Short mmCIF file of C-alpha atoms in Angstrom, two decimals:
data_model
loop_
_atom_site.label_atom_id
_atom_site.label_comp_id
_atom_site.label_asym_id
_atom_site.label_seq_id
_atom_site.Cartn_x
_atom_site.Cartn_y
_atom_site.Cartn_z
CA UNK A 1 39.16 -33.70 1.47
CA UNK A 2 37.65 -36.04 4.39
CA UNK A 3 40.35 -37.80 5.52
CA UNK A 4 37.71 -40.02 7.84
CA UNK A 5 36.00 -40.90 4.80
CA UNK A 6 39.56 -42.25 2.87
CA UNK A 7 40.57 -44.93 5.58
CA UNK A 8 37.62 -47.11 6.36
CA UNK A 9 37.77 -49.66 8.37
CA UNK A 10 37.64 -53.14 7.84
CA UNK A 11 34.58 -55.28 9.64
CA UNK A 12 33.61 -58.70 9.00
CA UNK A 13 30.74 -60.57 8.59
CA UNK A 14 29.11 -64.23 7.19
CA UNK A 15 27.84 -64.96 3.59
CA UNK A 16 26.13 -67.12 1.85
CA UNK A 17 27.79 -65.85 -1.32
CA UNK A 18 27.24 -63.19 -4.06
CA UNK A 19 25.07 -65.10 -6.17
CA UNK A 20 23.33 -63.11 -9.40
CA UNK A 21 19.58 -63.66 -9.66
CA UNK A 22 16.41 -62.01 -10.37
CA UNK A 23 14.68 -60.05 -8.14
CA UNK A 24 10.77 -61.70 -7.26
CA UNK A 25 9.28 -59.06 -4.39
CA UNK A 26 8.52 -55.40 -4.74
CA UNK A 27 8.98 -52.60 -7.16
CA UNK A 28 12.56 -54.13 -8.36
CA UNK A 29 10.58 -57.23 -9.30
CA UNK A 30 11.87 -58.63 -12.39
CA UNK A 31 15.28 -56.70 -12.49
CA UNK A 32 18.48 -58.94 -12.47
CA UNK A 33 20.51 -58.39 -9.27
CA UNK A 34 23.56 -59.35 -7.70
CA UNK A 35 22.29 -60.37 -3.79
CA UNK A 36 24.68 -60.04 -0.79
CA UNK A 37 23.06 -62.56 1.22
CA UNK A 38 23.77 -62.83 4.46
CA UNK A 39 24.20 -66.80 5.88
CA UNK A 40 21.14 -68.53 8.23
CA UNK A 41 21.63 -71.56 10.02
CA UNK A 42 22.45 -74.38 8.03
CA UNK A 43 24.36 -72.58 5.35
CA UNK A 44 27.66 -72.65 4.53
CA UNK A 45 28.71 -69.31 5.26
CA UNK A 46 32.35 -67.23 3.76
CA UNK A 47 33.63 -64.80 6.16
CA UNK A 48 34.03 -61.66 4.37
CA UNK A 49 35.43 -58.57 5.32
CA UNK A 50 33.76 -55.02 4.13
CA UNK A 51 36.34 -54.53 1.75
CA UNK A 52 36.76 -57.83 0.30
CA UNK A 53 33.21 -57.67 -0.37
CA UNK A 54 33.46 -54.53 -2.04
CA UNK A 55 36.21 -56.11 -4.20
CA UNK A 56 34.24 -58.73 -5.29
CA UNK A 57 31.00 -56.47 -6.20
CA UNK A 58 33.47 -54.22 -8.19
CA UNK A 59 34.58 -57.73 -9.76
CA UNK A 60 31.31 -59.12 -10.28
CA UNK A 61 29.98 -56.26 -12.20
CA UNK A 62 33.13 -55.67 -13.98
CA UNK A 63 31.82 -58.96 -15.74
CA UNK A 64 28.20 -58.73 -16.43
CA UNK A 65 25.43 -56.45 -16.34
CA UNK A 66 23.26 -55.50 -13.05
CA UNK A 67 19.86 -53.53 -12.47
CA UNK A 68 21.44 -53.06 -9.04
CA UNK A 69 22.42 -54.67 -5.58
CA UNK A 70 20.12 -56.59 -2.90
CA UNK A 71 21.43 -57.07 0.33
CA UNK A 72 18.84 -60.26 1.51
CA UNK A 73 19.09 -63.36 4.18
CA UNK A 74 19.20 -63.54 7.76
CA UNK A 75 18.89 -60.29 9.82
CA UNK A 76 21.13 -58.05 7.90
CA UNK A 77 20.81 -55.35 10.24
CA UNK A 78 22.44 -57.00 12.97
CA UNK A 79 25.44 -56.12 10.75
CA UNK A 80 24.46 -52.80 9.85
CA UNK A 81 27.96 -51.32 10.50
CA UNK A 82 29.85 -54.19 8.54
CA UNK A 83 26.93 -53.09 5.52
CA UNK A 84 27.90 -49.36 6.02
CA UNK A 85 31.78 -49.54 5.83
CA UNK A 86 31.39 -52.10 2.97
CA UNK A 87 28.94 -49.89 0.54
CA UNK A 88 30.41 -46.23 1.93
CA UNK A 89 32.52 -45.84 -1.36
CA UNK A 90 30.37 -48.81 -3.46
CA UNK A 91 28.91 -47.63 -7.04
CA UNK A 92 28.03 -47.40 -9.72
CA UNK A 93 24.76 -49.39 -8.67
CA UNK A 94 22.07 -48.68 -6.65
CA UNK A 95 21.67 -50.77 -3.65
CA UNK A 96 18.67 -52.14 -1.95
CA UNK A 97 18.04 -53.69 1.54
CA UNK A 98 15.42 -56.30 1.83
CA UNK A 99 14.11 -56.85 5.08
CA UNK A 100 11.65 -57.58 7.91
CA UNK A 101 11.69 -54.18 9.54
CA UNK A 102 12.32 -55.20 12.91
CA UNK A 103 15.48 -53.37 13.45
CA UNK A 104 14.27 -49.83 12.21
CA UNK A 105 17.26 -48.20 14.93
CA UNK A 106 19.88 -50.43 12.98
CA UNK A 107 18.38 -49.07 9.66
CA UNK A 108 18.34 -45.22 10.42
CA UNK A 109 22.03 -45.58 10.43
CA UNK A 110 22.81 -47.54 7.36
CA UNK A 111 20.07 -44.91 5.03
CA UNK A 112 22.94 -42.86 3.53
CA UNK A 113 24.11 -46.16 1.70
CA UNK A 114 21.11 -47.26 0.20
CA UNK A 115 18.59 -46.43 -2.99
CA UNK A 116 15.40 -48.60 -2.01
CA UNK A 117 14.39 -50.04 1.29
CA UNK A 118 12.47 -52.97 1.18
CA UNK A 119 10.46 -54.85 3.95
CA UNK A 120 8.88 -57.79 3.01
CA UNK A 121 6.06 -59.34 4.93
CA UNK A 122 3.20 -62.00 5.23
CA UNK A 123 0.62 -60.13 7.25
CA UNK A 124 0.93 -62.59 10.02
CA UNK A 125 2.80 -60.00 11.74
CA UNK A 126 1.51 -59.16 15.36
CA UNK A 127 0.88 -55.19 16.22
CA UNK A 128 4.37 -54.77 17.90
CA UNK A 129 6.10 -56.14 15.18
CA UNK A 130 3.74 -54.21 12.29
CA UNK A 131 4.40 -50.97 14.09
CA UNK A 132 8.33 -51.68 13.97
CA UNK A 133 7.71 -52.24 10.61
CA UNK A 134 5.60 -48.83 9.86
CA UNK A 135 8.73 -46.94 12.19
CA UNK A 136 10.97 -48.50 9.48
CA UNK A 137 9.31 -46.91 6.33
CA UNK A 138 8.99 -43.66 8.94
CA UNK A 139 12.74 -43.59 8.71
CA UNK A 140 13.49 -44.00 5.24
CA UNK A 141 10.68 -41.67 4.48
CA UNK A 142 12.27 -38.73 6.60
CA UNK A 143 15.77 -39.61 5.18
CA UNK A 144 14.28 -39.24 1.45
CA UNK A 145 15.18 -42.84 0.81
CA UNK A 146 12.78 -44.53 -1.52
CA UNK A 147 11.04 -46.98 0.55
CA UNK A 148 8.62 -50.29 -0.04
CA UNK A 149 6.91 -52.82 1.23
CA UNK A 150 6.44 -55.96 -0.22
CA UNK A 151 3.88 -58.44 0.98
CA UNK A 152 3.26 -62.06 0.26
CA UNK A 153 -0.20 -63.05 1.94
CA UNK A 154 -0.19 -65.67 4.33
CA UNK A 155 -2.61 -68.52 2.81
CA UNK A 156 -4.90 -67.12 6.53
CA UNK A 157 -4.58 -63.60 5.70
CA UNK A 158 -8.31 -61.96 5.01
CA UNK A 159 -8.93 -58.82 3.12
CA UNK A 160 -9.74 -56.69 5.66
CA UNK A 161 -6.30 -57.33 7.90
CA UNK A 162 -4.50 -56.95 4.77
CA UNK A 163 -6.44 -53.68 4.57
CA UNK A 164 -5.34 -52.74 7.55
CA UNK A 165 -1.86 -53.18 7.17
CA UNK A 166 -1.86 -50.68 3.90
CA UNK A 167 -3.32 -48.36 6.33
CA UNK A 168 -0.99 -48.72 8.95
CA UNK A 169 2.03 -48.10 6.60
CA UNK A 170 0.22 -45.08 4.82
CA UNK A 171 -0.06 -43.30 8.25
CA UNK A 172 4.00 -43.88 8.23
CA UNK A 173 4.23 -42.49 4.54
CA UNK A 174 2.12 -41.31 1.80
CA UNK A 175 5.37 -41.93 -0.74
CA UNK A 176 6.13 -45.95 0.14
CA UNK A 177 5.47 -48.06 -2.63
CA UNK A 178 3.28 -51.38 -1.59
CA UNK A 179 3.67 -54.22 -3.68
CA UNK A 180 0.98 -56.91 -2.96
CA UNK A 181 2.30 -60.81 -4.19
CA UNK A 182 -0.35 -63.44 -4.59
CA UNK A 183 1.03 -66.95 -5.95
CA UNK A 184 1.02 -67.54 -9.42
CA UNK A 185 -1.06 -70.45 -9.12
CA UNK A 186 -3.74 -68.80 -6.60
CA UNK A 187 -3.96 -65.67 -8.60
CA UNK A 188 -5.91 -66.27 -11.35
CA UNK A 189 -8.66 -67.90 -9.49
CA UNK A 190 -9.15 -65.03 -7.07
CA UNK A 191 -9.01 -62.19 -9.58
CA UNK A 192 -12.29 -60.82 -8.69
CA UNK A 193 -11.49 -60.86 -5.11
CA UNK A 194 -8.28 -58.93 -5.82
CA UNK A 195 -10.24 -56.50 -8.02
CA UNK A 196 -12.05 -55.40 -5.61
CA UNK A 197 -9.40 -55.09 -2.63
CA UNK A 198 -7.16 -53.38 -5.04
CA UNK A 199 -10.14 -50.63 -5.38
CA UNK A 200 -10.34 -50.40 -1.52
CA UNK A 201 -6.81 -50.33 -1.02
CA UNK A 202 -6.26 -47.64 -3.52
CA UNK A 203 -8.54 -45.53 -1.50
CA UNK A 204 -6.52 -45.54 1.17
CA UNK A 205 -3.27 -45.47 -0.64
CA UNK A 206 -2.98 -43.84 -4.02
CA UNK A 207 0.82 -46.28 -4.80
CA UNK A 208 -0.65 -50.34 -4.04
CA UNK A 209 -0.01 -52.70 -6.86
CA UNK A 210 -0.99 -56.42 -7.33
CA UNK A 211 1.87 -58.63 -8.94
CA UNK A 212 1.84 -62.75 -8.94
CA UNK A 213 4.77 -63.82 -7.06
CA UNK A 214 7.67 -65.44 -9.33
CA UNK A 215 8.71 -69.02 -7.99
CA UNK A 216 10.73 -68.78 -5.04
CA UNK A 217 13.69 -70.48 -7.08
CA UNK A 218 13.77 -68.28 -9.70
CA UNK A 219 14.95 -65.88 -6.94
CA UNK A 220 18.62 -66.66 -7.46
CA UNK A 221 19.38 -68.36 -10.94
CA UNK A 222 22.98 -68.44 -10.96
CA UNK A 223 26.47 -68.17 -8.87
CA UNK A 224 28.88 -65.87 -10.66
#
């Protein structure tokens, strides 16, 4: 028995909430989540600690029915060990972290916790903060964590940037799953131009998918 493991402690950190919702970026797209979002300025924030959080996931799907957890908001990772004491002894569902990738030290320590690592982007990133990124999806990939990256294409973004980018993280890892998300409204009359970038992507990475993005307020439907 690991006694370390039995008495955890107790951190603290600021929340939005633990509102249920369905997921809109990435491979999870579609599946109906509870989200641990972490509080950005403005919000009206809860302090929880890591085990009244865990209380309340336990709660929350005690009473309905989850795909799975999504940690989202402002820069999780700057409470990385708050996130690893609260999810050390959290099931049955798998958990997610979706995130810009800027904090890829922060990350390698929360891995053992998590099913899917997310980053999402806009392609607007500059180098420094791409390769941060591409060190991210390094360390999930060496950790066996399933790893993606989402990206929503900044309305400036050309193909051959975007391109680029799907290069840059296939040089971190053959295995991450890229999820491309045009707008619903600008997909349809760009088809043929994604077509074709699909077909140039895919010969650089065998896993790229296009998906219209959902609203942005379908993201979180409802507050259990």
């Amino acid at each position: 028995m690991n006694l370390g493991r039995s008495k955890l402690p107790s951190l603290s950190a600021a929340l939005a909430g633990i509102p249920a919702g369905v997921q809109t970026l990435g491979p999870w797209s579609g599946r109906r989540q509870l989200f641990v979002k972490f509080a950005i300025e403005a919000e009206t924030a809860t302090i929880y600690t890591s085990e009244a959080l865990r209380g309340e996931l336990t709660r929350l799907m005690g009473r309905s029915r989850y795909h799975s957890v999504a940690i989202v908001g402002r820069d999780a990772l700057a409470e990385s060990e708050f996130l690893s004491v609260a999810f050390e002894k959290m099931g049955p569902l798998p958990v997610m972290l979706d995130h810009d990738g800027q904090r890829p030290v922060a990350l390698d320590g929360l891995l053992h916790v998590l099913t899917l690592v997310q980053v999402t982007m806009d392609g607007s990133e500059g180098a420094a903060a791409v390769e941060r990124v591409c060190m991210s999806v390094g360390f999930a990939a060496k950790k066996h964590v399933a790893h993606a990256v989402a990206i929503v294409p900044a309305d400036t973004l050309s193909d051959g940037p975007l391109l680029r980018i799907v290069e840059q993280i296939h040089d971190a890892s053959g295995d991450a799953q890229i999820v491309v998300h045009p707008t619903i409204e600008s997909a349809p009359e760009h088809d043929r131009r994604w077509v074709h970038w699909l077909e140039q992507a895919m010969a650089v990475h065998s896993d790229v998918r296009i998906l219209p993005r959902w609203p942005l307020n379908a993201r979180v439907a409802s507050q259990s």
